[in-house]
Every structure is written in structure tokens, then in C-alpha cells.
mmCIF file of C-alpha atoms and ligand atoms in Angstrom:
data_model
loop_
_atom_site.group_PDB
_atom_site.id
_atom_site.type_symbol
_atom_site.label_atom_id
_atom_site.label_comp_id
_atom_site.label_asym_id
_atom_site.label_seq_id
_atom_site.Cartn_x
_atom_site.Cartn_y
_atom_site.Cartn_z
ATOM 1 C CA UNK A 1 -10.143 7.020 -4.088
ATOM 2 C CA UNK A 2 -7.767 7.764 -1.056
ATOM 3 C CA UNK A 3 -8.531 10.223 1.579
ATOM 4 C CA UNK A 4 -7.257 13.623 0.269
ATOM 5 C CA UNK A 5 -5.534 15.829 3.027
ATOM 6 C CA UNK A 6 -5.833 19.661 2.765
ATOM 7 C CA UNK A 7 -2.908 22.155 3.026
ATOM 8 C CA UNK A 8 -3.479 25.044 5.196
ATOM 9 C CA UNK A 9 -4.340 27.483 2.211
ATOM 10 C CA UNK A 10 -7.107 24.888 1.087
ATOM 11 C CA UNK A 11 -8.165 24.936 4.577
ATOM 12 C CA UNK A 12 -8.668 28.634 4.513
ATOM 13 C CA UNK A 13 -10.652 28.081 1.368
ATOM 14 C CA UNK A 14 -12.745 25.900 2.567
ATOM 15 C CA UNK A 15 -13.523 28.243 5.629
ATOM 16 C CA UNK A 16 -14.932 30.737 3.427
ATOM 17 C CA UNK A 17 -17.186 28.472 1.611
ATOM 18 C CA UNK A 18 -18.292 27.331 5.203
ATOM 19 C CA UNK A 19 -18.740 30.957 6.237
ATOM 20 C CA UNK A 20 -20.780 31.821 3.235
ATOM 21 C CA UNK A 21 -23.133 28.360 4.391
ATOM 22 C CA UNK A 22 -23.486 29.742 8.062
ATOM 23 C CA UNK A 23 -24.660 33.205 6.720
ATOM 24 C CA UNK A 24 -26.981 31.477 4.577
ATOM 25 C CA UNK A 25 -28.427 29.294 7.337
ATOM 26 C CA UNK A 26 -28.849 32.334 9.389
ATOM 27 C CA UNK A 27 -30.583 33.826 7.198
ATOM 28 C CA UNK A 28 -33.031 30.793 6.596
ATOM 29 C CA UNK A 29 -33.079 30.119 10.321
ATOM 30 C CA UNK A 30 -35.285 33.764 10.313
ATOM 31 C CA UNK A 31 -37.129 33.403 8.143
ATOM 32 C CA UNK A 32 -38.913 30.113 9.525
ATOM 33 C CA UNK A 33 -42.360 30.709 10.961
ATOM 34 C CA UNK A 34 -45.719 28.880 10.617
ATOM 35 C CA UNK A 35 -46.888 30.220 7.056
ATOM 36 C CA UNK A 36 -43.892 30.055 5.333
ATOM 37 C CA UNK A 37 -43.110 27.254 2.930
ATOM 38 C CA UNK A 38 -40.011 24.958 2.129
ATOM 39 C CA UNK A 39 -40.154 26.598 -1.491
ATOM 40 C CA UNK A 40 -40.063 29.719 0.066
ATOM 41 C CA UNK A 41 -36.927 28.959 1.944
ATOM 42 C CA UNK A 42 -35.383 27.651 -1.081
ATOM 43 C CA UNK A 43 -36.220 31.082 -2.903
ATOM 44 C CA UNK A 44 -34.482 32.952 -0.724
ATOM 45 C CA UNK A 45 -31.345 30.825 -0.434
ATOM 46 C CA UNK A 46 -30.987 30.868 -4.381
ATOM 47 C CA UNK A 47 -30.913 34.255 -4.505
ATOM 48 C CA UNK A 48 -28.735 34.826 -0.810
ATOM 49 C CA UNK A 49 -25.980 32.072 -3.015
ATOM 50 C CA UNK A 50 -25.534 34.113 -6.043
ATOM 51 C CA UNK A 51 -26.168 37.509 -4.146
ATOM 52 C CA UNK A 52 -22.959 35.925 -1.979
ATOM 53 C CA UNK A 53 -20.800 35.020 -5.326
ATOM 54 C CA UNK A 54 -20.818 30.862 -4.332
ATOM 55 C CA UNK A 55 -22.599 27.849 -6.433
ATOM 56 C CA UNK A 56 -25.006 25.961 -4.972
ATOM 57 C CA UNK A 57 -23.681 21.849 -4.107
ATOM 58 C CA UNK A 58 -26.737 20.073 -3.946
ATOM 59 C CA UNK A 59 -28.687 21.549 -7.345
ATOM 60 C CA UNK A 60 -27.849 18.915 -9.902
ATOM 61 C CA UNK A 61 -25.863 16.258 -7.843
ATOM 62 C CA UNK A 62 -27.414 13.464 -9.051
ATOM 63 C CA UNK A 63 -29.665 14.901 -10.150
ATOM 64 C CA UNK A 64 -31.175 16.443 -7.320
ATOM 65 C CA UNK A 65 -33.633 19.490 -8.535
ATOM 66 C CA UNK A 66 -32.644 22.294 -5.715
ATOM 67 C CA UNK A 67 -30.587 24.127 -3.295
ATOM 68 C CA UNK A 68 -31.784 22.882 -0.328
ATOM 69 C CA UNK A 69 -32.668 19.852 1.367
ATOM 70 C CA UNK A 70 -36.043 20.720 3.822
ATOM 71 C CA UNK A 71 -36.836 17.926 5.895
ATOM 72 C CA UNK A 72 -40.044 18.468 7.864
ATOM 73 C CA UNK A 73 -41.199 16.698 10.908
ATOM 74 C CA UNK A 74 -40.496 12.976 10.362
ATOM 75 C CA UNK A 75 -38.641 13.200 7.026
ATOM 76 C CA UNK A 76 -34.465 12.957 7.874
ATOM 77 C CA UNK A 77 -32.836 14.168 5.074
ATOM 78 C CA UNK A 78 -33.233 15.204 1.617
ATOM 79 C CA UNK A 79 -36.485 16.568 1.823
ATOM 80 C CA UNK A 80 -36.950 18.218 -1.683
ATOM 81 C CA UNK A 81 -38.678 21.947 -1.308
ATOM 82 C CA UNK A 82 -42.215 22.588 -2.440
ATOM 83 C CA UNK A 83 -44.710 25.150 -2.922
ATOM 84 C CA UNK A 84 -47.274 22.659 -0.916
ATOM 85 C CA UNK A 85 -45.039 22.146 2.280
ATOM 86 C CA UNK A 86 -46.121 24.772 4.386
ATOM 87 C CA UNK A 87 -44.367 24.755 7.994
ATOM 88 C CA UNK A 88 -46.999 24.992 10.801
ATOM 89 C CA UNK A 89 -46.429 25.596 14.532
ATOM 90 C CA UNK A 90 -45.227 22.984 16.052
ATOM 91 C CA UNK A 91 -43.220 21.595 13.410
ATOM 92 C CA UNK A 92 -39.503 21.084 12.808
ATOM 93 C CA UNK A 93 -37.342 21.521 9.894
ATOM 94 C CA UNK A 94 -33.853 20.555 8.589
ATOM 95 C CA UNK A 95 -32.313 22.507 6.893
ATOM 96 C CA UNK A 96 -29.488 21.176 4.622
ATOM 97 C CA UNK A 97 -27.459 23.668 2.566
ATOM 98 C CA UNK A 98 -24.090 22.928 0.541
ATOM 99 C CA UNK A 99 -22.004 25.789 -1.900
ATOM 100 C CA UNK A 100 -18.969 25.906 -3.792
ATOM 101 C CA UNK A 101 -16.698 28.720 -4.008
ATOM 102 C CA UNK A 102 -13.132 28.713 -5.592
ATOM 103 C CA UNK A 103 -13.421 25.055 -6.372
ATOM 104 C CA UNK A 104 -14.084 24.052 -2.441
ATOM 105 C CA UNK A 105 -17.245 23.200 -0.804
ATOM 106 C CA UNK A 106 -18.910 23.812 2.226
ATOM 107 C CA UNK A 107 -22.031 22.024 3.814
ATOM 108 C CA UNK A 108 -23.832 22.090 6.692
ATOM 109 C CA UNK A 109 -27.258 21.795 8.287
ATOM 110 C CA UNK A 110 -29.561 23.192 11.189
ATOM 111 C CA UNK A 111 -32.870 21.753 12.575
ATOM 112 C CA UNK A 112 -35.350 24.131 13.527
ATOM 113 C CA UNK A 113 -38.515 24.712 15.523
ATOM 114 C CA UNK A 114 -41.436 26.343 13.495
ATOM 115 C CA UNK A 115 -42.814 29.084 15.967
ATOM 116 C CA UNK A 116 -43.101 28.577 19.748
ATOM 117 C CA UNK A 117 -45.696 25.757 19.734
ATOM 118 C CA UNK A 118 -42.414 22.606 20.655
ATOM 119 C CA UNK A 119 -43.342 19.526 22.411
ATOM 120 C CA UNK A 120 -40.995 19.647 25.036
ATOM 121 C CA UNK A 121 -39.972 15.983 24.107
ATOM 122 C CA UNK A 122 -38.772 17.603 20.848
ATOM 123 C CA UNK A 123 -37.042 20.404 22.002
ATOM 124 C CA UNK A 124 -34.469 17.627 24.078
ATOM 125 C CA UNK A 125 -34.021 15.559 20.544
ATOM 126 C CA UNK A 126 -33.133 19.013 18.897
ATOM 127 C CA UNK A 127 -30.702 19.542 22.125
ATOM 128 C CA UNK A 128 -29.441 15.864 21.998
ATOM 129 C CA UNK A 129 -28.506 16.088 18.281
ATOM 130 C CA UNK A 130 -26.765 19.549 18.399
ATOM 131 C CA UNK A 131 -24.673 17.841 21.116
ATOM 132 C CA UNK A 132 -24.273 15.029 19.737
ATOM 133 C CA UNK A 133 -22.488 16.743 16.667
ATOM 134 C CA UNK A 134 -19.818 18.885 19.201
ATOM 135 C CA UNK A 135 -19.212 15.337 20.856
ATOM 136 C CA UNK A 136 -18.664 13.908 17.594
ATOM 137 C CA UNK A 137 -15.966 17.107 16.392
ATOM 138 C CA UNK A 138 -14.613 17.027 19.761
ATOM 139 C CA UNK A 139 -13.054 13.731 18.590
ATOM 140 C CA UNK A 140 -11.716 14.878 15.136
ATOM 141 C CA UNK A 141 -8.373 14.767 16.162
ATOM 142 C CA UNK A 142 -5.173 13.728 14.923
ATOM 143 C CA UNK A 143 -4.354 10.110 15.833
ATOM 144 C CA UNK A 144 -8.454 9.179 16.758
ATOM 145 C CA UNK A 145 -10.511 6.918 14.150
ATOM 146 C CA UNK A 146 -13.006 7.463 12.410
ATOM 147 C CA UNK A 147 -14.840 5.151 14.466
ATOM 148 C CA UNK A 148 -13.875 7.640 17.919
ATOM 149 C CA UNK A 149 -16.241 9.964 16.114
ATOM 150 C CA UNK A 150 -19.270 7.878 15.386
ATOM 151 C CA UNK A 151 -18.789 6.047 18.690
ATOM 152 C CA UNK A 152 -18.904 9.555 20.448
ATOM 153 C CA UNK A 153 -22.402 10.615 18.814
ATOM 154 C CA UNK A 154 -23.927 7.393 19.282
ATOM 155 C CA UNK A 155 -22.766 6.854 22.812
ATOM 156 C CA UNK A 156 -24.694 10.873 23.507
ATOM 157 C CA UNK A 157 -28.062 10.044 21.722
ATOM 158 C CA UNK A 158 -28.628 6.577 22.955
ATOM 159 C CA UNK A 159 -27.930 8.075 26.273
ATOM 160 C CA UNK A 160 -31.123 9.925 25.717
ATOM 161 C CA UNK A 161 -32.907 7.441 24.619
ATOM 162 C CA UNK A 162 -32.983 8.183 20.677
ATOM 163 C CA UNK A 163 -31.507 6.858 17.797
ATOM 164 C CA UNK A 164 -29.009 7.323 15.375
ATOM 165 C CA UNK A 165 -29.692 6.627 11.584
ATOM 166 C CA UNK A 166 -27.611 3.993 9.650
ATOM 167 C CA UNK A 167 -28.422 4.523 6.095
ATOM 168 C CA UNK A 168 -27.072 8.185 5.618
ATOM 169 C CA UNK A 169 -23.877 8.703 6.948
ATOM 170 C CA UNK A 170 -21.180 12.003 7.159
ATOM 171 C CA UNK A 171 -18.105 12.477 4.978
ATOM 172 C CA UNK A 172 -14.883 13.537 3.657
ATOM 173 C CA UNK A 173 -15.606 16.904 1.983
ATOM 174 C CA UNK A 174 -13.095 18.917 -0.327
ATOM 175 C CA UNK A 175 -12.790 19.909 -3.639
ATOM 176 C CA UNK A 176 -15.894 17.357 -4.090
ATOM 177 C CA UNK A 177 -18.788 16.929 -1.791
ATOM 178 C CA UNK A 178 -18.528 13.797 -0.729
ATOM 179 C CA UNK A 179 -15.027 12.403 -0.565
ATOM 180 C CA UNK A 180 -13.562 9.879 1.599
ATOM 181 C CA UNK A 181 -13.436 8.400 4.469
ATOM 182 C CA UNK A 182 -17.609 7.740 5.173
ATOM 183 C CA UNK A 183 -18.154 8.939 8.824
ATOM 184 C CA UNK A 184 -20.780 7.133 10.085
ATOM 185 C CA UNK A 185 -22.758 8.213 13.326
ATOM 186 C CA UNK A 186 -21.967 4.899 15.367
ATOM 187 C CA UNK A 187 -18.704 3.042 15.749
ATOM 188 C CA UNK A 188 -16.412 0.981 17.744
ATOM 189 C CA UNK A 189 -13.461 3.465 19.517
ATOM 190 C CA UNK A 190 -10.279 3.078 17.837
ATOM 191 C CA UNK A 191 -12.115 1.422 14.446
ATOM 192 C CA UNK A 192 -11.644 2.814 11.120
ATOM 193 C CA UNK A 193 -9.808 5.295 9.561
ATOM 194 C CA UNK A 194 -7.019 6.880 11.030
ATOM 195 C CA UNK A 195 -7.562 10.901 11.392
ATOM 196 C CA UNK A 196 -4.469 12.626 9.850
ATOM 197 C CA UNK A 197 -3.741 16.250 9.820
ATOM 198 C CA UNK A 198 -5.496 17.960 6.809
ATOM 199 C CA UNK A 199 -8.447 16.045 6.546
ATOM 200 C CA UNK A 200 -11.547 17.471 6.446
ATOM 201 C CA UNK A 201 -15.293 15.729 7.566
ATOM 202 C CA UNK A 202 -18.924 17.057 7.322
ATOM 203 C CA UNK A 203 -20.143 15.102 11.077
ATOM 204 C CA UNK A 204 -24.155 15.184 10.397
ATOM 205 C CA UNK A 205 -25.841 13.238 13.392
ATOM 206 C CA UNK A 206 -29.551 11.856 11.978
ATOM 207 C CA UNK A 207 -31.502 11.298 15.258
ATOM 208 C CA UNK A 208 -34.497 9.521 15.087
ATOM 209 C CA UNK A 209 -37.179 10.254 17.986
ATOM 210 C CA UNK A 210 -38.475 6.366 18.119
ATOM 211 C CA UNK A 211 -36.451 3.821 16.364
ATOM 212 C CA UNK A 212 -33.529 3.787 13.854
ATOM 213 C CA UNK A 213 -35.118 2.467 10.971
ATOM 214 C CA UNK A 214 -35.744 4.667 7.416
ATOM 215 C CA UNK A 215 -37.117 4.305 4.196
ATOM 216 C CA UNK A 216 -37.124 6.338 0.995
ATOM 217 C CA UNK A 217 -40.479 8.231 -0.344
ATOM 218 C CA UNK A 218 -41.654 7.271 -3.605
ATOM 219 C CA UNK A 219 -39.605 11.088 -5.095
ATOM 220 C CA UNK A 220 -36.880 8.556 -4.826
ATOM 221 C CA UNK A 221 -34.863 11.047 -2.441
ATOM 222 C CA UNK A 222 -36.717 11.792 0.734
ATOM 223 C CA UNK A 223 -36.304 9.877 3.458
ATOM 224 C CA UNK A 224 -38.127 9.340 6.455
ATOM 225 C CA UNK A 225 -38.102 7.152 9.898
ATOM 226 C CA UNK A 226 -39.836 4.007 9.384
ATOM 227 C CA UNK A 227 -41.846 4.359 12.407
ATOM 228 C CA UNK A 228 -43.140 7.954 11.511
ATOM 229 C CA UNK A 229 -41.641 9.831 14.509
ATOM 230 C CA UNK A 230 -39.562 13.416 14.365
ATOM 231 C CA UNK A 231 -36.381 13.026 12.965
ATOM 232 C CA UNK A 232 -33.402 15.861 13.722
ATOM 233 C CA UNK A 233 -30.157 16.490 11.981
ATOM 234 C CA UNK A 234 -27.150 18.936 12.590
ATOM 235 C CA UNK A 235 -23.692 19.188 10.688
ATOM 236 C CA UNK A 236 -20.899 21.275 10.455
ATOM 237 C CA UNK A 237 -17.902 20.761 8.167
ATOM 238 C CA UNK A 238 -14.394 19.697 10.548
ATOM 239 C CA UNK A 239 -10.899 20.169 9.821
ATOM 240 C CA UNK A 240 -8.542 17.640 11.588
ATOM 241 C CA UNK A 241 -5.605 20.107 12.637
ATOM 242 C CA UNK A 242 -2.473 20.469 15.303
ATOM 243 C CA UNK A 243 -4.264 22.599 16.904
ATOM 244 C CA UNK A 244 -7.238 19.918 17.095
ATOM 245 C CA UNK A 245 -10.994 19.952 15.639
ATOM 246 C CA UNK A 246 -11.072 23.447 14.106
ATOM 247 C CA UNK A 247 -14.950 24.178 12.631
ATOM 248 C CA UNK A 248 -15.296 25.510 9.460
ATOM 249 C CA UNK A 249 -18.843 26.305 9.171
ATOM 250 C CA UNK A 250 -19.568 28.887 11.263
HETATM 251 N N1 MF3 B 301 -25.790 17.468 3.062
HETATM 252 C C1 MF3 B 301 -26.215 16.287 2.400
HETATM 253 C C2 MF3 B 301 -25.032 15.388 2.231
HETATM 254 O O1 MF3 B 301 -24.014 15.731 2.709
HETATM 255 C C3 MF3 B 301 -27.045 16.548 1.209
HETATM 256 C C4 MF3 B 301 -26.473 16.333 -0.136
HETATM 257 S S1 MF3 B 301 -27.489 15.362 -1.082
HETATM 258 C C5 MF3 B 301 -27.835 16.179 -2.522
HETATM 259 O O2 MF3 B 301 -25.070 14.312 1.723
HETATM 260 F F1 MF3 B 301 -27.916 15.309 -3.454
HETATM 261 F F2 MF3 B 301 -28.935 16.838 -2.356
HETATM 262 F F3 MF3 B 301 -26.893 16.986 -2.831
HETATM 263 CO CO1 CO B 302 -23.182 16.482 4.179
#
């Protein structure tokens, strides 16, 4: 499959389903506390979806049993909700939440602290990712590679000190959730795909406290740094324009 370029109109499309995403993570960003549980979260997103006239992305792609992905603490991504996982101070979360609406998706995730008790330590990889992710966009240009934006979000997290996640990687996102090109969070500059005009990439930085490595839990989906240190993740859905990287997701 080629990389699919998006007319303007699909573009607007695709800026509703992000819009609907954002309100959704708002809402789930509130509700986090030390009590509440990853179920819980998931709950209330399955009812804020249909309430908000999308379809959830995630529920059923392969398989997948929910709405959400809620990745706690050292888990990265695809953390499956549960009635057990209840968030404590201290903790951190990822929140990972994809819809369809009109036939175009929209996908995007937050991580966030779990009432005031952060290790300062954690509160800079939080920071560090979040940047990491506008450094990333701020390359999603007409002209750059693929390879300008992973170079750009590795080069700001190993900065830090942290590390970026090989195994899971961003993506062309459309009128399927994942399309072409891959966007990987590490590069070469000037590697990789061209960027054309109408393309449209979900950037998700996976920053791992300690080192890169991962490995999949035994629920055959949730996966979690090797080395059992905090693990953060932010993404926002990008349209390459003439007018440069314009967000869609917020
Ligand atoms: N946002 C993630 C991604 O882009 C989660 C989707 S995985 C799913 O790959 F299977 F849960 F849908
Ligand atoms: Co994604």
C-alpha cells in the first residue's frame, strides 16, 4: 500500500475526529486521581464516544477488547483497562484513545500524573516526551523525511538522558488507523520517506526512563520496558500542509 495523501476536505474531516479525541482526553485527564481505576476511565470514555456520535478505533482491531489503551507506570503502550488497576499517587498513566467519525480517524494520547505525589525525575520524562512530540511535528513539513521527524525526537530525549522505544512506532493515519509511511521515533535526517502535502502522521514518542528495551506481557498486548522503569508516551495526529505541520488533535 502507497502513502495516501488527503485533500483539504478530508483534512477537515479528520480534524473533527481529532477534536472529538482531545475532548475525550480532557475529559479522562479529570477524572484521574488515586482511587480511580483504568476500567473506570474506560467507562467513561465509552459512554463520552457514543454520547459524542464517533466509533471507537481501538475496540476490535485485532482483536483488542476496549476503547482505551491505559498504560500505568512501567507499561508503554497498550495497557488493556481493568477493574483491578487502581491508579495510586504517585503513579503515571497513558492514556491512548482512537475514534472514527465519517469514515476518518483520529488518535492520540496523553501521559498523566496520578495526584500530586511525582518524583521530580518523572515529572522531566513527562516534560521531555511532550517536547519531544512538538520537536518531532515541528518537522512534518513538506520536502523533510520521515527520518527528519524521528531524528528530531530522538535527538530531544537522548539529550535528557532517556530513551526512545524501537518496537512501537507512529504512523500514517486516514481512512484506516494505521496507514503508511511507519514513523519511527529515531532516524537519520534526510532518510526515509519523503513528506508530501496531504499526508497525515500520528508522531507518538515512547520514552523509556532507563533503557530502550521492551517486552510483551503474557495478555499478549501490553508492553512494558524491559528494565521495569516508567515509561511515557504523547501523540497527536499531523497534517503535512503549505502552510506547514498543522495539528489535528487538539
Ligand atoms: N494508538 C495506538 C496506535 O496507534 C493504539 C492502537 S492499538 C489497538 O497504534 F489495537 F489497541 F488499537
Ligand atoms: Co497511534
Amino acid at each position: 500500500m502507497a502513502i495516501v495523501c488527503k485533500s483539504a476536505n478530508e483534512i477537515e474531516k479528520m480534524r473533527r475526529s481529532g477534536h472529538i479525541v482531545r475532548q475525550l482526553l480532557d475529559h479522562l485527564k479529570a477524572m484521574v486521581a488515586p482511587g480511580v481505576t483504568t476500567m473506570d476511565l474506560e467507562r467513561a470514555a465509552e459512554a463520552k464516544i457514543k454520547e459524542l456520535g464517533a466509533k471507537p478505533a481501538f475496540k476490535g482491531y485485532y482483536d483488542y477488547p476496549c476503547v482505551l489503551c491505559t498504560s500505568v507506570n512501567e507499561e508503554i503502550v497498550h495497557g488493556i483497562p481493568s477493574e483491578k488497576r487502581v491508579l495510586n499517587e504517585g503513579d503515571i498513566v497513558s492514556i491512548d484513545c482512537g475514534v472514527v467519525l465519517d469514515g476518518y480517524y483520529g488518535d492520540a494520547a496523553i501521559t498523566v500524573p496520578v495526584g500530586n505525589g511525582l518524583k521530580p525525575e518523572i515529572k522531566k520524562l513527562l516534560d521531555v516526551t511532550e517536547a519531544s512530540l512538538y520537536r518531532g511535528i515541528e518537522q512534518a513539513r513538506i520536502g523533510n523525511s520521515v527520518g527528519d521527524v524521528g531524528a528530531a525526537v530522538q535527538q530531544h530525549v537522548e539529550a535528557a538522558g532517556f530513551s526512545v522505544v524501537r518496537e512501537f512506532v507512529g504512523h500514517g493515519i486516514g481512512t484506516r488507523l494505521h496507514e503508511e509511511p511507519q514513523v519511527p521515533n529515531y532516524g537519520a535526517r534526510g532518510h526515509g520517506a519523503r513528506l508530501r502535502e496531504g499526508m497525515v502522521l500520528a508522531i507518538e514518542p515512547m520514552v523509556n526512563f532507563g533503557k530502550p528495551e521492551t517486552r510483551v506481557l503474557g495478555d499478549k498486548w501490553t508492553a512494558v520496558t524491559a528494565d521495569g522503569s516508567f515509561s511515557a508516551h504523547f501523540e497527536h495526529c499531523v497534517a503535512v500542509t503549505k502552510d506547514g505541520p498543522v495539528i489535528l488533535t487538539q
